[in-house]
Coordinates of C-alpha atoms in Angstrom, one line a residue:
X87 CA 175.0 -63.4 -8.6
X88 CA 177.2 -60.3 -7.5
X89 CA 175.3 -57.5 -5.7
X90 CA 175.2 -54.2 -7.6
X91 CA 177.5 -51.9 -6.4
X92 CA 176.3 -48.1 -5.3
X93 CA 179.3 -46.5 -3.6
X94 CA 183.0 -45.2 -4.3
X95 CA 185.7 -45.7 -1.5
X96 CA 185.5 -42.0 -1.0
X97 CA 181.6 -42.2 -0.3
X98 CA 182.3 -45.0 2.5
X99 CA 185.2 -42.8 3.9
X100 CA 183.3 -39.8 4.1
X101 CA 180.5 -41.4 5.5
X102 CA 182.7 -43.0 8.4
X103 CA 184.1 -39.5 9.3
X104 CA 180.7 -39.1 10.7
X105 CA 181.3 -40.8 13.7
X106 CA 184.4 -38.9 14.0
X107 CA 181.9 -36.0 14.8
X108 CA 179.6 -38.2 16.8
X109 CA 182.6 -38.9 19.1
X110 CA 183.7 -35.8 19.4
X111 CA 180.7 -35.4 21.4
X112 CA 180.0 -39.0 22.7
X113 CA 183.7 -39.8 23.8
X114 CA 184.3 -36.5 25.5
X115 CA 180.8 -36.6 27.1
X116 CA 181.1 -40.4 28.5
X117 CA 184.7 -40.3 29.4
X118 CA 185.1 -37.1 31.0
X119 CA 181.7 -35.2 32.2
X120 CA 182.0 -37.4 35.6
X121 CA 185.4 -36.4 36.1
X122 CA 184.7 -32.6 35.2
X123 CA 181.7 -32.6 37.5
X124 CA 183.0 -34.4 40.7
X125 CA 186.7 -33.0 40.3
X126 CA 186.2 -29.5 39.0
X127 CA 182.7 -28.5 39.6
X128 CA 182.7 -30.2 42.9
X129 CA 179.3 -32.0 42.4
X130 CA 178.2 -35.6 44.1
X131 CA 178.9 -38.4 41.9
X132 CA 175.7 -40.0 43.3
X133 CA 173.6 -37.0 42.8
X134 CA 175.0 -36.7 39.1
X135 CA 174.2 -40.6 38.6
X136 CA 170.9 -40.3 39.8
X137 CA 170.1 -36.9 37.4
X138 CA 171.5 -38.9 34.4
X139 CA 169.3 -41.9 35.2
X140 CA 166.1 -39.6 35.2
X141 CA 167.5 -38.0 32.1
X142 CA 167.4 -41.0 30.2
X143 CA 163.7 -41.4 30.8
X144 CA 162.9 -39.0 28.0
X145 CA 165.4 -40.9 25.4
X146 CA 163.3 -44.2 25.2
X147 CA 160.6 -42.0 23.6
X148 CA 162.8 -39.7 21.7
X149 CA 164.6 -42.6 19.9
X150 CA 161.3 -43.9 18.1
X151 CA 159.9 -40.6 17.7
X152 CA 162.8 -39.4 15.6
X153 CA 163.2 -42.8 13.9
X154 CA 159.6 -42.3 12.6
X155 CA 159.8 -38.7 11.6
X156 CA 163.2 -39.8 9.2
X157 CA 161.0 -42.4 7.7
X158 CA 158.3 -40.2 6.8
X159 CA 160.8 -37.3 6.0
X160 CA 160.8 -36.1 2.4
X161 CA 163.3 -33.4 1.2
X162 CA 166.0 -32.6 -1.6
X163 CA 168.6 -34.2 0.8
X164 CA 166.8 -37.3 1.3
X165 CA 165.2 -39.0 4.7
X166 CA 168.3 -39.2 6.9
X167 CA 170.5 -36.4 5.8
X168 CA 168.8 -33.2 6.8
X169 CA 168.4 -34.5 10.5
X170 CA 172.0 -35.4 10.7
X171 CA 173.2 -31.8 9.4
X172 CA 170.8 -29.7 11.5
X173 CA 170.7 -31.9 14.8
X174 CA 174.3 -31.3 15.1
X175 CA 174.1 -27.7 15.4
X176 CA 172.5 -28.2 18.7
X177 CA 174.9 -31.0 19.6
X178 CA 177.8 -28.5 19.5
X179 CA 176.1 -25.9 21.5
X180 CA 174.8 -28.3 24.4
X181 CA 178.3 -30.0 24.2
X182 CA 179.8 -26.8 25.4
X183 CA 177.1 -26.3 27.7
X184 CA 177.7 -29.5 29.7
X185 CA 181.3 -28.2 30.1
X186 CA 180.5 -24.6 31.1
X187 CA 178.7 -24.7 34.3
X188 CA 178.9 -21.3 35.8
X189 CA 180.8 -21.3 39.1
X190 CA 178.7 -18.6 40.4
X191 CA 175.6 -20.4 40.6
X192 CA 174.5 -22.2 44.1
X193 CA 174.9 -26.1 44.0
X194 CA 171.0 -26.9 43.0
X195 CA 171.3 -24.2 40.1
X196 CA 174.4 -26.2 39.0
X197 CA 172.9 -29.4 39.3
X198 CA 169.6 -28.0 37.4
X199 CA 172.2 -26.8 34.3
X200 CA 173.7 -30.0 33.9
X201 CA 170.5 -31.6 33.9
X202 CA 168.9 -29.5 31.0
X203 CA 172.0 -29.3 29.1
X204 CA 172.5 -33.2 29.5
X205 CA 168.8 -34.1 28.6
X206 CA 168.6 -31.6 25.6
X207 CA 171.9 -33.1 23.9
X208 CA 170.9 -36.7 24.5
X209 CA 167.1 -36.7 24.3
X210 CA 166.9 -34.3 21.6
X211 CA 170.0 -33.2 19.2
X212 CA 172.3 -36.3 19.7
X213 CA 169.1 -38.8 19.2
X214 CA 168.3 -37.1 15.9
X215 CA 171.8 -36.8 14.3
X216 CA 172.8 -40.5 15.5
X217 CA 169.6 -42.3 14.3
X218 CA 170.0 -40.4 10.9
X219 CA 173.4 -41.3 10.7
X220 CA 173.0 -44.8 11.6
X221 CA 169.9 -45.3 9.1
X222 CA 172.2 -43.9 6.2
X223 CA 173.6 -47.3 5.7
X224 CA 170.0 -48.6 4.6
X225 CA 169.3 -45.4 2.5
X226 CA 172.6 -45.2 0.7
X227 CA 173.1 -48.7 -0.4
X228 CA 171.2 -52.0 -0.9
X229 CA 174.5 -54.0 -1.1
X230 CA 175.1 -56.0 2.3
X231 CA 179.2 -56.2 1.6
X232 CA 179.0 -52.2 1.2
X233 CA 176.8 -52.0 4.5
X234 CA 179.4 -53.9 6.1
X235 CA 182.4 -51.6 4.9
X236 CA 180.4 -48.8 5.9
X237 CA 180.2 -49.9 9.4
X238 CA 184.0 -50.7 9.3
X239 CA 185.1 -47.1 8.1
X240 CA 182.6 -45.7 10.8
X241 CA 183.8 -47.4 13.6
X242 CA 187.5 -47.1 12.6
X243 CA 186.9 -43.3 12.8
X244 CA 184.8 -43.8 15.9
X245 CA 187.5 -45.8 17.9
X246 CA 190.1 -43.6 16.5
X247 CA 188.6 -40.3 17.7
X248 CA 187.7 -42.1 20.9
X249 CA 191.7 -42.7 21.4
X250 CA 192.7 -39.4 20.8
X251 CA 189.9 -37.8 22.9
X252 CA 190.7 -40.2 25.7
X253 CA 194.4 -40.0 25.4
X254 CA 194.9 -36.0 25.0
X255 CA 192.0 -34.4 26.9
X256 CA 193.4 -34.7 30.6
X257 CA 196.7 -32.9 28.9
X258 CA 194.9 -30.5 26.8
X259 CA 193.0 -29.1 29.6
X260 CA 196.3 -28.7 31.5
X261 CA 197.8 -26.8 28.8
X262 CA 194.5 -24.4 28.7
X263 CA 195.2 -23.7 32.4
X264 CA 193.2 -26.1 34.1
X265 CA 190.2 -25.4 36.1
X266 CA 186.5 -24.8 34.8
X267 CA 187.8 -22.4 32.1
X268 CA 190.0 -24.6 30.6
X269 CA 187.3 -27.3 30.1
X270 CA 185.0 -25.1 28.7
X271 CA 187.6 -24.2 26.2
X272 CA 188.3 -27.7 25.4
X273 CA 184.6 -28.2 24.9
X274 CA 184.4 -25.2 22.4
X275 CA 187.1 -26.4 20.3
X276 CA 185.8 -30.1 20.1
X277 CA 182.4 -28.7 19.1
X278 CA 183.7 -26.6 16.3
X279 CA 185.7 -29.5 14.8
X280 CA 182.7 -31.8 15.2
X281 CA 180.4 -29.3 13.5
X282 CA 182.7 -28.8 10.4
X283 CA 183.4 -32.6 10.1
X284 CA 179.8 -33.6 10.4
X285 CA 178.7 -31.0 7.8
X286 CA 181.7 -32.8 5.3
X287 CA 180.3 -36.1 6.1
X288 CA 176.8 -35.2 5.4
X289 CA 177.6 -33.9 1.5
X290 CA 180.1 -36.8 1.0
X291 CA 177.5 -39.3 0.2
X292 CA 173.9 -39.2 -1.1
X293 CA 170.9 -41.4 -0.6
X294 CA 169.3 -43.4 -3.1
X295 CA 165.8 -42.5 -4.8
X296 CA 162.8 -44.1 -3.2
X297 CA 162.2 -45.9 -6.1
X298 CA 165.7 -47.4 -6.4
X299 CA 165.2 -48.5 -2.4
X300 CA 161.6 -50.0 -2.9
X301 CA 162.9 -51.9 -6.4
X302 CA 162.3 -55.5 -5.7
X303 CA 160.0 -55.0 -2.6
X304 CA 156.2 -55.4 -2.5
X305 CA 155.0 -51.9 -2.8
X306 CA 153.1 -51.5 0.5
X307 CA 151.4 -48.2 1.8
X308 CA 153.8 -46.5 4.3
X309 CA 151.2 -45.2 6.9
X310 CA 152.0 -45.9 10.4
X311 CA 152.1 -43.7 13.7
X312 CA 154.7 -43.6 16.6
X313 CA 152.4 -46.4 18.4
X314 CA 152.4 -48.6 15.4
X315 CA 156.0 -48.2 14.9
X316 CA 156.8 -49.3 18.4
X317 CA 154.4 -52.3 18.0
X318 CA 156.6 -53.4 14.7
X319 CA 159.8 -52.8 16.6
X320 CA 158.8 -54.8 19.8
X321 CA 157.3 -57.6 17.9
X322 CA 161.0 -58.2 16.2
X323 CA 162.9 -60.5 18.7
X324 CA 166.1 -59.4 16.9
X325 CA 165.3 -55.8 17.6
X326 CA 165.1 -56.5 21.4
X327 CA 168.2 -58.5 21.3
X328 CA 170.0 -55.7 19.4
X329 CA 168.8 -53.3 22.1
X330 CA 169.8 -55.3 25.0
X331 CA 173.1 -55.9 23.7
X332 CA 173.6 -52.3 22.9
X333 CA 172.5 -51.7 26.6
X334 CA 174.8 -54.1 28.0
X335 CA 177.8 -52.6 25.6
X336 CA 177.3 -49.3 26.9
X337 CA 177.5 -50.2 30.4
X338 CA 180.5 -52.1 29.5
X339 CA 181.8 -48.7 28.1
X340 CA 180.9 -46.9 31.0
X341 CA 182.9 -49.1 33.2
X342 CA 185.6 -49.0 30.9
X343 CA 185.6 -45.2 30.9
X344 CA 185.9 -45.5 35.0
X345 CA 189.2 -46.6 33.6
X346 CA 190.6 -42.7 34.0
X347 CA 190.0 -43.2 37.7
X348 CA 191.5 -46.8 38.0
X349 CA 194.7 -45.4 35.9
X350 CA 195.1 -42.3 38.3
X351 CA 194.5 -44.0 41.7
X352 CA 195.4 -47.6 41.1
X353 CA 198.0 -47.9 38.5
X354 CA 199.2 -44.2 39.2
X355 CA 199.8 -43.4 35.4
X356 CA 196.7 -42.1 33.4
X357 CA 198.6 -42.1 30.3
X358 CA 197.7 -45.9 30.1
X359 CA 193.7 -45.0 29.4
X360 CA 192.3 -46.0 26.1
X361 CA 195.4 -47.2 24.4
X362 CA 194.7 -50.9 24.9
X363 CA 191.2 -50.8 23.9
X364 CA 191.1 -48.6 20.8
X365 CA 194.3 -49.6 18.8
X366 CA 193.1 -53.2 18.5
X367 CA 189.5 -52.2 17.7
X368 CA 190.8 -50.1 14.9
X369 CA 193.1 -52.8 13.5
X370 CA 189.6 -55.2 13.7
X371 CA 187.5 -52.7 12.1
X372 CA 190.2 -52.8 9.0
X373 CA 189.8 -56.6 8.6
X374 CA 186.1 -57.1 9.6
X375 CA 184.6 -57.1 5.8
X376 CA 187.4 -59.8 5.0
X377 CA 186.2 -61.7 8.2
X378 CA 182.6 -61.5 7.1
X379 CA 183.9 -63.5 4.2
X380 CA 186.1 -65.8 5.6
X381 CA 183.7 -67.0 8.5
X382 CA 180.6 -67.1 5.9
X383 CA 178.1 -64.6 7.6
X384 CA 177.7 -62.0 10.4
X385 CA 176.6 -64.7 13.0
X386 CA 179.6 -66.9 13.3
X387 CA 181.9 -64.0 13.2
X388 CA 180.2 -62.0 16.0
X389 CA 179.8 -64.9 18.3
X390 CA 183.3 -66.1 17.9
X391 CA 184.5 -62.5 18.6
X392 CA 182.7 -62.3 21.8
X393 CA 183.8 -65.7 22.8
X394 CA 187.5 -64.1 22.5
X395 CA 186.6 -61.2 24.0
X396 CA 185.0 -63.1 27.1
X397 CA 188.2 -64.8 27.5
X398 CA 190.1 -61.6 27.4
X399 CA 188.3 -60.1 30.2
X400 CA 188.9 -63.0 32.3
X401 CA 192.5 -62.7 32.0
X402 CA 192.4 -59.0 32.8
X403 CA 190.7 -59.9 36.2
X404 CA 193.6 -62.4 36.5
X405 CA 196.4 -60.0 35.3
X406 CA 194.7 -57.1 37.5
X407 CA 195.1 -59.1 40.8
X408 CA 198.7 -60.2 39.9
X409 CA 199.4 -56.6 39.6
X410 CA 200.8 -57.0 36.1
X411 CA 200.3 -53.8 34.0
X412 CA 201.9 -55.3 30.8
X413 CA 199.6 -58.6 31.1
X414 CA 196.5 -56.4 31.9
X415 CA 197.3 -54.4 28.7
X416 CA 197.5 -57.4 26.8
X417 CA 194.2 -59.0 27.8
X418 CA 192.7 -56.0 27.3
X419 CA 193.8 -55.5 23.7
X420 CA 192.5 -59.3 23.1
X421 CA 189.1 -58.4 24.6
X422 CA 189.0 -55.4 22.3
X423 CA 190.1 -57.7 19.1
X424 CA 187.4 -60.0 19.7
X425 CA 184.6 -57.5 20.6
X426 CA 185.4 -55.1 17.6
X427 CA 183.9 -57.0 14.7
X428 CA 180.2 -56.4 15.9
X429 CA 180.8 -52.6 15.9
X430 CA 182.0 -52.7 12.2
X431 CA 179.0 -55.0 11.1
X432 CA 176.1 -53.8 13.4
X433 CA 174.6 -51.6 10.6
X434 CA 174.4 -54.4 8.2
X435 CA 172.8 -56.8 11.4
X436 CA 170.2 -53.9 11.8
X437 CA 169.5 -53.9 8.2
X438 CA 168.9 -57.7 8.3
X439 CA 166.7 -57.0 11.5
X440 CA 164.5 -54.4 9.4
X441 CA 164.4 -56.9 6.6
X442 CA 163.1 -59.3 9.1
X443 CA 160.3 -57.0 10.1
X444 CA 159.4 -56.5 6.3
X445 CA 159.4 -60.2 5.7
X446 CA 156.9 -60.9 8.8
X447 CA 155.0 -57.6 8.8
X448 CA 155.4 -56.3 5.3
X449 CA 156.2 -52.8 6.6
X450 CA 159.3 -50.8 5.9
X451 CA 160.8 -49.1 9.2
X452 CA 164.3 -48.9 8.1
X453 CA 164.8 -45.3 9.9
X454 CA 162.9 -46.4 12.8
X455 CA 164.6 -49.9 13.1
X456 CA 168.0 -48.0 13.6
X457 CA 166.6 -46.4 16.9
X458 CA 167.8 -49.3 18.7
X459 CA 171.5 -47.9 18.1
X460 CA 170.4 -44.8 19.8
X461 CA 168.1 -46.2 22.2
X462 CA 170.6 -48.9 23.6
X463 CA 173.4 -46.2 23.5
X464 CA 171.7 -43.6 25.6
X465 CA 169.8 -46.0 27.6
X466 CA 172.8 -48.2 28.3
X467 CA 175.0 -45.1 28.8
X468 CA 172.9 -43.6 30.9
X469 CA 172.6 -46.6 33.4
X470 CA 176.1 -47.0 33.0
X471 CA 177.1 -43.6 34.1
X472 CA 174.3 -43.6 36.7
X473 CA 175.7 -46.7 38.3
X474 CA 179.6 -45.4 38.0
X475 CA 178.3 -42.4 40.0
X476 CA 176.3 -44.4 42.5
X477 CA 179.1 -46.9 43.3
X478 CA 181.7 -44.2 43.2
X479 CA 179.8 -42.2 45.9
X480 CA 179.1 -45.4 47.9
X481 CA 182.6 -46.6 48.1
X482 CA 183.5 -43.3 49.8
X483 CA 185.5 -41.4 46.8
X484 CA 187.2 -38.5 48.2
X485 CA 187.8 -35.9 45.0
X486 CA 190.7 -33.8 46.8
X487 CA 192.7 -37.1 47.9
X488 CA 195.5 -38.4 46.2
X489 CA 195.2 -41.6 48.0
X490 CA 191.7 -42.9 48.1
X491 CA 190.2 -45.1 51.0
X492 CA 190.5 -49.0 50.7
X493 CA 186.7 -49.1 50.1
X494 CA 187.1 -47.1 47.0
X495 CA 190.0 -48.7 45.7
X496 CA 188.2 -52.3 46.1
X497 CA 185.3 -50.7 44.1
X498 CA 187.6 -49.6 41.2
X499 CA 188.7 -53.1 40.9
X500 CA 184.8 -54.3 40.7
X501 CA 183.9 -51.7 38.3
X502 CA 187.1 -51.9 36.2
X503 CA 187.6 -55.4 36.2
X504 CA 184.5 -57.6 37.2
X505 CA 181.4 -55.9 35.9
X506 CA 183.0 -55.5 32.2
X507 CA 183.5 -59.5 32.4
X508 CA 180.2 -60.3 33.6
X509 CA 178.5 -58.1 30.9
X510 CA 180.4 -59.8 28.0
X511 CA 179.4 -62.9 29.1
X512 CA 175.8 -61.9 28.8
X513 CA 176.4 -60.4 25.3
X514 CA 177.9 -63.6 24.3
X515 CA 175.1 -65.4 25.1
X516 CA 172.6 -63.0 23.2
X517 CA 175.2 -63.3 20.2
X518 CA 174.5 -67.1 20.1
X519 CA 170.7 -66.4 19.7
X520 CA 171.1 -63.5 17.2
X521 CA 171.0 -65.4 13.7
X522 CA 168.7 -63.1 11.9
X523 CA 170.4 -64.1 8.8
X524 CA 169.3 -67.6 9.0
X525 CA 165.8 -66.6 10.0
X526 CA 165.6 -64.2 6.8
X527 CA 166.9 -67.1 4.5
X528 CA 164.0 -69.3 5.7
X529 CA 161.1 -66.5 5.4
X530 CA 162.4 -66.1 1.9
X531 CA 162.4 -69.4 1.1
X532 CA 159.0 -70.1 2.2
X533 CA 157.5 -67.1 0.3
X534 CA 159.1 -68.5 -2.9
X535 CA 157.4 -71.8 -2.2
X536 CA 154.1 -70.4 -1.9

């Protein structure tokens, strides 16, 4: 029997543009904040990395906190959309604050400014916006194919935005005059664009009435607090797998974001940054819904994709030490192509993970379940950026030098070549264990037999 359809094509596209707004913040921050802080403000990368790591301690609590609030929200806009709409205002303001550290302040005050702005952006505003945005997949449709399509549109916009941000930002800053004032100007422009697009996205889609969402489910009382929500989440092994996957992916992304240093100091061509990664991902996003059908499920496709992705990263290592830039770009593209389907169908996997909690615990925690996306993104991103700062500092990086010492060059090879390959191998193993679809199918069959 064919599943009921809930969305038009423009609803899916409108939803997808929400990640354009999200990545105006995330891609800009994750790709360039370290470069801005070290090469423009003159802060120590090791200290910055430590501050980012400490900041992430606040995020673990805030993810589950906002997820629980979304589940309990009742408003004219629904459960998730109000949080998505209003939290982005804070995202815009604090994004600018991260790239507007006053030059007149002493170093200690500059570190404090960055820490406060970074923590507010990540632990409060981006958390509320991102969890709400991710959970809309569950609140807007019950159709599994539409959820995959929404995820594909989402990540097409996400990676297209990342491609544009990573490709033009350095030149954009130069056109704006260079220096601290130019970074601030670029941040303001990006924040305004994000604010406009996020608002359009919010009003391009509607949440289903609660009666529709609960139809076909046993009606249970939805009363639980933050501690109960945490217990429900951490008793779900698939939730833990997704969290670990996200953490590994974000550390992986942080290392790839060090590509800006690798391109500048090793390959001597900063314009190579991002193209080999983002173009294949965008192509893969377009065909992910078709691949899900061809491979008969999310599990097979994600596992096969990461096997291909890991093989691609091994190829990048060989090409890097051969000194072949075209071969490096080709293997980078293969790796990105293999890993991309997970990005497109992640929302559907998390929805299945939420169903697993319902089937085993008889509790609806759809919004809270999507905390894994924000929790993993920020914890992993924090660890990744902190690790980048620590390793860069330990390597003897000299911000004024056009040519870096040998110790730094060796470290850039480790960070850009070896660590991503190891992380992709870990994720491949997790993917081999993450067959939540089969687990749900078995549980439903057991319930029908009773």
